[in-house]
PDB file of C-alpha atoms in Angstrom:
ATOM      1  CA  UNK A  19      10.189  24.293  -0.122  1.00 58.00           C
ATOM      2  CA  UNK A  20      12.554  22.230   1.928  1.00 62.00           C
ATOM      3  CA  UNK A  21      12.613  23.329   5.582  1.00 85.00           C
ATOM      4  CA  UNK A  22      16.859  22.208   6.341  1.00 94.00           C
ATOM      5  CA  UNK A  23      19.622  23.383   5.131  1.00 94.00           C
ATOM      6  CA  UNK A  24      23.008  21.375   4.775  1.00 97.00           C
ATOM      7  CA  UNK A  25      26.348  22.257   3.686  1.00 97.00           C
ATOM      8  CA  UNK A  26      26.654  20.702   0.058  1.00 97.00           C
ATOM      9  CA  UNK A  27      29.652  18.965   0.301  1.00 97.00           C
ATOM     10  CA  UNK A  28      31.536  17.106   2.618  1.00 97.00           C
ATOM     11  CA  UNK A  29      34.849  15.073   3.192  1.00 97.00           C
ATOM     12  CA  UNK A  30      35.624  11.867   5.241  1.00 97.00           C
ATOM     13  CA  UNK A  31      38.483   9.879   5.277  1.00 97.00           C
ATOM     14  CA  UNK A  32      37.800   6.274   5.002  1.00 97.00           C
ATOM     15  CA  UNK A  33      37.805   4.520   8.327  1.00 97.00           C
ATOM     16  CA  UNK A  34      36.862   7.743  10.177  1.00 97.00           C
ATOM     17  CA  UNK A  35      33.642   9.196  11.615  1.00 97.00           C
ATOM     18  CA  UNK A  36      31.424  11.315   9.449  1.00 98.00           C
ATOM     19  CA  UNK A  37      29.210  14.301  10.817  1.00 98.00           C
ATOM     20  CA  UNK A  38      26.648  15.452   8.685  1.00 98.00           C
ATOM     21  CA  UNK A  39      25.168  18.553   9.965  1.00 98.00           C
ATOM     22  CA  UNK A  40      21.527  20.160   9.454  1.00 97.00           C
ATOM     23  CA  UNK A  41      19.701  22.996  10.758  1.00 96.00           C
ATOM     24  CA  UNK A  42      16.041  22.511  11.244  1.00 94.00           C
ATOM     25  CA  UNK A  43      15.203  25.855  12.676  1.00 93.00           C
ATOM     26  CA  UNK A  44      11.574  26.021  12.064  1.00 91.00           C
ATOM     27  CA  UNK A  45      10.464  22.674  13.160  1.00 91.00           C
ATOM     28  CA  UNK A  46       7.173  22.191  15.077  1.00 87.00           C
ATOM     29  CA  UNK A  47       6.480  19.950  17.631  1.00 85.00           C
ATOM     30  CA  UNK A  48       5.232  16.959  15.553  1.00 83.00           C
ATOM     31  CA  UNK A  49       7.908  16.993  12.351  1.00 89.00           C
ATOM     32  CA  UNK A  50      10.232  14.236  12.366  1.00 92.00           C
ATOM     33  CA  UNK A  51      13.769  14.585  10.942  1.00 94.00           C
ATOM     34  CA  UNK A  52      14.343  11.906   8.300  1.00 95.00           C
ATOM     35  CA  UNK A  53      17.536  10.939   6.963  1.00 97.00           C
ATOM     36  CA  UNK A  54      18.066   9.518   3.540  1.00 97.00           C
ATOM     37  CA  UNK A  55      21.182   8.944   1.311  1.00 97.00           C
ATOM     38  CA  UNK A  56      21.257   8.420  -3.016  1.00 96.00           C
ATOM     39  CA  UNK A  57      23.988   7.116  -4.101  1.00 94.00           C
ATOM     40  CA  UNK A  58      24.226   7.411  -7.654  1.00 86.00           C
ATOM     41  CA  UNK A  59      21.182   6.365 -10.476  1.00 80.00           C
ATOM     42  CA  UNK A  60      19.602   4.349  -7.262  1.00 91.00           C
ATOM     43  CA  UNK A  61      16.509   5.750  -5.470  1.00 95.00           C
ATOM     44  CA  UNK A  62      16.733   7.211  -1.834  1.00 96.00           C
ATOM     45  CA  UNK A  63      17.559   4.918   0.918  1.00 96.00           C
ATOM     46  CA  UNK A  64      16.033   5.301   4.077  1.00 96.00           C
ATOM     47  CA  UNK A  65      18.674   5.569   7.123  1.00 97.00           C
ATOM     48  CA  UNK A  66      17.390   6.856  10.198  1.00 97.00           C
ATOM     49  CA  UNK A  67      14.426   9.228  12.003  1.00 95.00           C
ATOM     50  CA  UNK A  68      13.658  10.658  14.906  1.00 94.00           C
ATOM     51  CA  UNK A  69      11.505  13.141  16.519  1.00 93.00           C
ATOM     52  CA  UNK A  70      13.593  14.635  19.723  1.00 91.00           C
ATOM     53  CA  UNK A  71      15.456  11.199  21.298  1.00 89.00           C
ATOM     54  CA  UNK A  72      18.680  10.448  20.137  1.00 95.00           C
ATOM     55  CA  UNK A  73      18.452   7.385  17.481  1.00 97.00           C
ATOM     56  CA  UNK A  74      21.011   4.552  16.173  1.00 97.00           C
ATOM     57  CA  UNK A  75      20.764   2.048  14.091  1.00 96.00           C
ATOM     58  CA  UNK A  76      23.021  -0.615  12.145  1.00 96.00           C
ATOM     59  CA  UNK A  77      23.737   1.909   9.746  1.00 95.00           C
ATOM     60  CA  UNK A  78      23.713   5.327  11.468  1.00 98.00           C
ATOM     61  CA  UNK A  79      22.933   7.148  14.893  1.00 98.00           C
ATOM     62  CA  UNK A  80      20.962  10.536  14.886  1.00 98.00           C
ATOM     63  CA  UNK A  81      21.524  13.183  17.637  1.00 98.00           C
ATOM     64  CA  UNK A  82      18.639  15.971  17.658  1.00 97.00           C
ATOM     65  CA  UNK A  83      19.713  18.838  19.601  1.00 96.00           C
ATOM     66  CA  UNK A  84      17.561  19.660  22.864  1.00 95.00           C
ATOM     67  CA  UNK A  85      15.892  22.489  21.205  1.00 95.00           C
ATOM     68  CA  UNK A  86      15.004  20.746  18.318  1.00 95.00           C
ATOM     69  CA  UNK A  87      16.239  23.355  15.579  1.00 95.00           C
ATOM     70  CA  UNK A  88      19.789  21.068  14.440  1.00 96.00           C
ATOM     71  CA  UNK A  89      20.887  17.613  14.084  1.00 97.00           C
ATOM     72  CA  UNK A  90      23.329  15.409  13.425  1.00 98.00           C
ATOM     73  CA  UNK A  91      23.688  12.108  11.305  1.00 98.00           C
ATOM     74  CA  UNK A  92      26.898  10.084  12.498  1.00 98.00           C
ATOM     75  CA  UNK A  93      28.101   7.378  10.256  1.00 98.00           C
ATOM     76  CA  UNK A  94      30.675   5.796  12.705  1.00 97.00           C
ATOM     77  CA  UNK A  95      33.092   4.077  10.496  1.00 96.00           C
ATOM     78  CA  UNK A  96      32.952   5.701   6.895  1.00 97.00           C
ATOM     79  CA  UNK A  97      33.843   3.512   4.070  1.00 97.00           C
ATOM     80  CA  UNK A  98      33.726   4.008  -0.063  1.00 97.00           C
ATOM     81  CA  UNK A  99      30.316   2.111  -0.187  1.00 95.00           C
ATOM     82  CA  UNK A 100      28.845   5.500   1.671  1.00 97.00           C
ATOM     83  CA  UNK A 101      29.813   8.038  -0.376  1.00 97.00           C
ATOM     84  CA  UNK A 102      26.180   9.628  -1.680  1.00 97.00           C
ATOM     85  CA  UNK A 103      23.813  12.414  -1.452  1.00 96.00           C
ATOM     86  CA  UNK A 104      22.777  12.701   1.989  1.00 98.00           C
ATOM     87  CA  UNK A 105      19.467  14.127   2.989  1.00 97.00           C
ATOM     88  CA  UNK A 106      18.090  15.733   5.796  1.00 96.00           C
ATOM     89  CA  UNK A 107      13.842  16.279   5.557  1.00 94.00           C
ATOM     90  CA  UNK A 108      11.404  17.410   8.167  1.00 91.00           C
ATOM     91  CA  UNK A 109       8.030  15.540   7.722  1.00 86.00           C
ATOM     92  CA  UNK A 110       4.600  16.079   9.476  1.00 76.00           C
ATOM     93  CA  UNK A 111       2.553  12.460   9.993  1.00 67.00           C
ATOM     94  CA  UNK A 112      -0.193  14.339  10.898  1.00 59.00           C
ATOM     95  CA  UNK A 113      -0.713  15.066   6.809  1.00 52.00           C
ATOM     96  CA  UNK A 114      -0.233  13.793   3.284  1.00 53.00           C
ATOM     97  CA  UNK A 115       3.410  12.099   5.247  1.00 67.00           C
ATOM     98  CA  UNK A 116       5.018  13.289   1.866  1.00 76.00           C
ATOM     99  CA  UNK A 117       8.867  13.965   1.585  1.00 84.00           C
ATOM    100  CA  UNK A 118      10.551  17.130   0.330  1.00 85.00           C
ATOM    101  CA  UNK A 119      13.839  16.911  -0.469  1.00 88.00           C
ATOM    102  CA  UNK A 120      16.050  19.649  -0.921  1.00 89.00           C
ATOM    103  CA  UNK A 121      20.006  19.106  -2.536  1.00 90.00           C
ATOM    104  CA  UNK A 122      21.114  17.624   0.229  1.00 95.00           C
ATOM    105  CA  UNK A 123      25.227  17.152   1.146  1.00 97.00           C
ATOM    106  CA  UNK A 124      27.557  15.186  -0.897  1.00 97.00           C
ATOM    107  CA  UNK A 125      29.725  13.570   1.220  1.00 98.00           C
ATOM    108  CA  UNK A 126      32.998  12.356  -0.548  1.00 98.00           C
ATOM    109  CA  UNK A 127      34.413   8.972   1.116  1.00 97.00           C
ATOM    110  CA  UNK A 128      38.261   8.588   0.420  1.00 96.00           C
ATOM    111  CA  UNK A 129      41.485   6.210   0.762  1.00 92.00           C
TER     112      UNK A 129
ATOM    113  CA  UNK B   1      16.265  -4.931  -2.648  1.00 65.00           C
ATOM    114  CA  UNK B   2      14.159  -2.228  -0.823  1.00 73.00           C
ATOM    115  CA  UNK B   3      10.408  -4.059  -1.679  1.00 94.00           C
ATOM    116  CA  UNK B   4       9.511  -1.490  -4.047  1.00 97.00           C
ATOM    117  CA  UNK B   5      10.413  -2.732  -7.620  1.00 97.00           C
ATOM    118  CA  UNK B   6       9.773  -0.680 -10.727  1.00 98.00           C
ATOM    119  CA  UNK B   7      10.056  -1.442 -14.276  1.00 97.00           C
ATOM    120  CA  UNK B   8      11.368  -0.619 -16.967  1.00 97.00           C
ATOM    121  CA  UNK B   9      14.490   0.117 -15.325  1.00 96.00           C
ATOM    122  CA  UNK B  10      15.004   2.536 -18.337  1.00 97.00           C
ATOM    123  CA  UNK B  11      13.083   3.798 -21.442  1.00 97.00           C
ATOM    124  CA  UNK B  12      13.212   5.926 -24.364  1.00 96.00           C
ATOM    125  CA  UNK B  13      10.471   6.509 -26.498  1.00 94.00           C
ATOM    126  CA  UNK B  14       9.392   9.447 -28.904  1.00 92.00           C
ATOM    127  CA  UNK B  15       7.269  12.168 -27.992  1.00 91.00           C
ATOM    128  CA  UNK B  16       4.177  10.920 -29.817  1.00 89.00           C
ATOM    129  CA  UNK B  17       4.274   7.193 -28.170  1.00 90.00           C
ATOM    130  CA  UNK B  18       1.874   6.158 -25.294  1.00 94.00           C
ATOM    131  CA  UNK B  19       3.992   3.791 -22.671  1.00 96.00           C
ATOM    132  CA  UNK B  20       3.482   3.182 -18.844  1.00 97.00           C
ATOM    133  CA  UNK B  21       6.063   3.010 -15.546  1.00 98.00           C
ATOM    134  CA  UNK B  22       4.910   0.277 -13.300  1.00 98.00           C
ATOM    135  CA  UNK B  23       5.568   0.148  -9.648  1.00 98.00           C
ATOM    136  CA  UNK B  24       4.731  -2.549  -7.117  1.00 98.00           C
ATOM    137  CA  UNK B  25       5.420  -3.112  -3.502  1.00 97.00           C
ATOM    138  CA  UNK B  26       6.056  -5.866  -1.096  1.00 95.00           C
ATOM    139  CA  UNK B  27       6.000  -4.158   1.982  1.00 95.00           C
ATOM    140  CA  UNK B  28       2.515  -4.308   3.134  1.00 94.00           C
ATOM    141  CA  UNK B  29       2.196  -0.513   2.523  1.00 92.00           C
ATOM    142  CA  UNK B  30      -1.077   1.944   2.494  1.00 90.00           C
ATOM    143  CA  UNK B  31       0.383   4.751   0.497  1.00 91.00           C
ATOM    144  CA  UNK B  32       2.235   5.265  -2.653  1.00 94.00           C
ATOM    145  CA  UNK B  33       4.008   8.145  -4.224  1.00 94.00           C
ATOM    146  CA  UNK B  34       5.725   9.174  -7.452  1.00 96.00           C
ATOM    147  CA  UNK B  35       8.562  11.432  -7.470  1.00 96.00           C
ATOM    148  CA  UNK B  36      10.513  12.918 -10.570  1.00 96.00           C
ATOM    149  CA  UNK B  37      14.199  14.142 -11.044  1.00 95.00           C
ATOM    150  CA  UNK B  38      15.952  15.813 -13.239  1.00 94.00           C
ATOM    151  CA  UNK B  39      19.540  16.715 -13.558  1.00 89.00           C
ATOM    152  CA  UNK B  40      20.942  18.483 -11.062  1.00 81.00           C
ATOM    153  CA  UNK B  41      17.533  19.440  -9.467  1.00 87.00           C
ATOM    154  CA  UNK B  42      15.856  18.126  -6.422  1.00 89.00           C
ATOM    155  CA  UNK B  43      13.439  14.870  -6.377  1.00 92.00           C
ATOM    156  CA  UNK B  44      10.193  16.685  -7.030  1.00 93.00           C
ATOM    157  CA  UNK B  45       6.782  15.371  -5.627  1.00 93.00           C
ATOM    158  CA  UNK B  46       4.108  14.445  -8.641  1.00 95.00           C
ATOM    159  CA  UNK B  47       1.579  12.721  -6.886  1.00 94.00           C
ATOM    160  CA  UNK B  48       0.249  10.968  -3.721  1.00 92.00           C
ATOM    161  CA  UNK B  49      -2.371   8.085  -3.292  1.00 91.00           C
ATOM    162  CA  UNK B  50      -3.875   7.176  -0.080  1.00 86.00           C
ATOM    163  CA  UNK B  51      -5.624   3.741   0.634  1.00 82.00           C
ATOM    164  CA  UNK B  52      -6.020   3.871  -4.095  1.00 81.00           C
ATOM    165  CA  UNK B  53      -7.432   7.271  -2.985  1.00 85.00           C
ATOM    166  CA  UNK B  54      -5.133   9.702  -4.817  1.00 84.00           C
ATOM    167  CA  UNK B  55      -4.792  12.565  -2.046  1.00 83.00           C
ATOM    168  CA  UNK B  56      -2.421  14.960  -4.077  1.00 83.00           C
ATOM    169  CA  UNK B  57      -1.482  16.215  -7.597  1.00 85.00           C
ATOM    170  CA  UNK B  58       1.329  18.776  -7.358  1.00 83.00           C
ATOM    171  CA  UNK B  59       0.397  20.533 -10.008  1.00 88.00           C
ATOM    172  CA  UNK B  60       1.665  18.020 -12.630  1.00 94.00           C
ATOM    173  CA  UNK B  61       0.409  18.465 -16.095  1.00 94.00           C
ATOM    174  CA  UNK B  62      -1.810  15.887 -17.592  1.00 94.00           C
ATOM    175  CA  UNK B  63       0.319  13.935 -19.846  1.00 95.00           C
ATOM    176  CA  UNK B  64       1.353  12.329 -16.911  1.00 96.00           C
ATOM    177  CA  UNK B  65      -1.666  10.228 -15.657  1.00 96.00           C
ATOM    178  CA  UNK B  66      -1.510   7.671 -12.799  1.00 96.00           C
ATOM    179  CA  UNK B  67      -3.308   4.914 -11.819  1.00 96.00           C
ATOM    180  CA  UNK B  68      -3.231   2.985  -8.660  1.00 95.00           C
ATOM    181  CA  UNK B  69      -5.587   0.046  -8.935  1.00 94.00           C
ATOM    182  CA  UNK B  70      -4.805  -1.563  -5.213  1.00 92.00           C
ATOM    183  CA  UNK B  71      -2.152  -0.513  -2.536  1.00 90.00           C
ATOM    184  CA  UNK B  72       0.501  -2.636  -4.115  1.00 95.00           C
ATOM    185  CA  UNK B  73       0.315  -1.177  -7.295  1.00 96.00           C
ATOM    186  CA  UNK B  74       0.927   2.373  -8.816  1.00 97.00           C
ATOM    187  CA  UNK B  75       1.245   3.416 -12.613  1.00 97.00           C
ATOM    188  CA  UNK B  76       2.149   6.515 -14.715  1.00 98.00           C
ATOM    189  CA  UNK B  77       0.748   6.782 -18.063  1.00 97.00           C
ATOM    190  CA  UNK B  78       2.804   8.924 -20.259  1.00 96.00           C
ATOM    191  CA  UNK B  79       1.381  10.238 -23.591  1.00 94.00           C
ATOM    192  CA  UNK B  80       2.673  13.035 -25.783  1.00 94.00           C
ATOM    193  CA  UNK B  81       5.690  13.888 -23.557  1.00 94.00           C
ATOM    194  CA  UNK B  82       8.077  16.458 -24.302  1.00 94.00           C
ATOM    195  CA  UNK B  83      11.988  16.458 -23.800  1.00 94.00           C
ATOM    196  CA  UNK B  84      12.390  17.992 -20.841  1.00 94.00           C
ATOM    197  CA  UNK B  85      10.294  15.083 -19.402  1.00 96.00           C
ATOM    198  CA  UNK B  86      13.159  13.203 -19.512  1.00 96.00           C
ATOM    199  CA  UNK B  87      14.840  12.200 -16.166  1.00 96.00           C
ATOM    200  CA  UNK B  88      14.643   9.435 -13.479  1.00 97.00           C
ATOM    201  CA  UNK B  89      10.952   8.934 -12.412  1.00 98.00           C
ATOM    202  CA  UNK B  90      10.932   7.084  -8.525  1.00 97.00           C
ATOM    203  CA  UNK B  91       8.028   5.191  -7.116  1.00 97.00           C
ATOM    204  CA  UNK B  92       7.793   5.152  -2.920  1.00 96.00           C
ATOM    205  CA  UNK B  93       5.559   3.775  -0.386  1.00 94.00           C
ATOM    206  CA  UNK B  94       4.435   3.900   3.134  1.00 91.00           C
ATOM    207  CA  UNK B  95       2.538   3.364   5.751  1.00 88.00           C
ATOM    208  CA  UNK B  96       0.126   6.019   6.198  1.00 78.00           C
ATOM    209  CA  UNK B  97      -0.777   7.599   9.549  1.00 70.00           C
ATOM    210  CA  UNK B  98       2.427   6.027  11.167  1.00 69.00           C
ATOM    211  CA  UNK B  99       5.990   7.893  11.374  1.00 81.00           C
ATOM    212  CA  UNK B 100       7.042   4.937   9.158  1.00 84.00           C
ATOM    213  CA  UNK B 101       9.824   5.951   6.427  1.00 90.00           C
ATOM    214  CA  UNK B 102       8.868   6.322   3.010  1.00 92.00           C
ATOM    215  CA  UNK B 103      10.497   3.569   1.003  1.00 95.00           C
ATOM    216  CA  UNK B 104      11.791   4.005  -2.918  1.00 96.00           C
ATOM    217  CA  UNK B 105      12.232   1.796  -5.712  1.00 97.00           C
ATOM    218  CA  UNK B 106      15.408   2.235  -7.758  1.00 96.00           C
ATOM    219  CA  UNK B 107      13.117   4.463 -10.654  1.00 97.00           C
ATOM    220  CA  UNK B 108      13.001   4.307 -14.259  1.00 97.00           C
ATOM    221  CA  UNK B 109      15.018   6.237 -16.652  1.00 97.00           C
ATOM    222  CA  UNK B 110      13.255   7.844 -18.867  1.00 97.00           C
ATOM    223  CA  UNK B 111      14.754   9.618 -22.491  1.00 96.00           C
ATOM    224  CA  UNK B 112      12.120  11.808 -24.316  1.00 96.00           C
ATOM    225  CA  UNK B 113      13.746  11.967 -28.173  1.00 93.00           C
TER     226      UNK B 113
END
């Protein structure tokens, strides 16, 4: 079973910042928090990880609360191109370092 | 391009035919991974392989049979399928014992008729 939950849809205006919420609440001290995105009939695309620093890339930054148990993925300037199926998964590398996926958030990119 | 291409990009075939997905990976990677999804359903885990060493089967039933010869390759055999087989089957790989993302080919679309 997936460990986050995240709302399952969201809105962003094109140009504008998007905040993708998760909760995480039963994390351990060695899960990461992975974020990937589908877009449509493509497979997952990595964006972003982290395990309790904040994290930013070309594509996205990650704040992890202090406690551990939310996070946030921030795409800074939304465009049409992002609009997907965001996910938010918690994975041990201490075992198999598989992925589950739960429905993740829609997020809806518009004019 | 992610490094992970798969082909056929899609497929139909009857439920009595014998084909294969192939998967294959430029990245250097240690571990691969198939994933299935269906409509409107999560990606589901099928199986895991390890250094060729296939280190989990979740429960998948056995007309779906990999094969990973060498870490850049993975298969899945597919005999006697069964409509509800059909859906987009994805092909990943990693580097194991590292916090290194998984990374996913764009999958193969498979019809069962």
């Amino acid at each position: 079973d997936a460990k986050t939950t995240q709302p399952p849809s969201m809105d962003c205006a094109e140009g504008r910042a998007a905040n993708l919420p998760c909760n995480h609440s039963t994390i351990s001290g060695n899960e990461y928090v992975y974020w990937y995105r589908q877009i449509h009939s493509q497979g997952p695309q990595y964006i972003i990880h982290g395990l309790k620093n904040n994290e930013t890339n070309e594509m996205a930054s990650l704040i992890i609360t202090e406690d551990r148990k939310s996070s946030t993925l921030i795409l800074p300037h939304a465009t049409l191109r992002d609009t997907a199926v965001y996910y938010c998964i918690v994975r041990d590398t201490g075992t198999a370092s598989k992925l589950t996926f739960g429905t993740g958030t829609r997020l809806q990119v518009t004019l | 391009e992610t490094g992970v291409t798969q082909t056929p990009r899609h497929l139909v075939m009857g439920m009595t035919n014998k084909k294969s997905l192939k998967c294959e990976q430029h990245l250097g990677h240690n571990a691969m991974y198939w994933y299935k999804q269906s409509a409107k359903k999560p990606l589901e885990l099928m199986f895991v392989y390890n250094f060729k060493e296939q280190t989990e089967n979740n429960s998948v039933p056995s007309r779906f049979s990999p094969e990973c010869p060498n870490s850049s390759h993975l298969f899945l055999h597919l005999h006697t399928l069964q409509p509800e087989d059909s859906a987009l089957y994805l092909c990943a790989s990693s580097q194991e014992g590292l916090s290194s993302p998984l990374h996913f080919g764009n999958g193969t679309r498979l019809t069962v008729t």
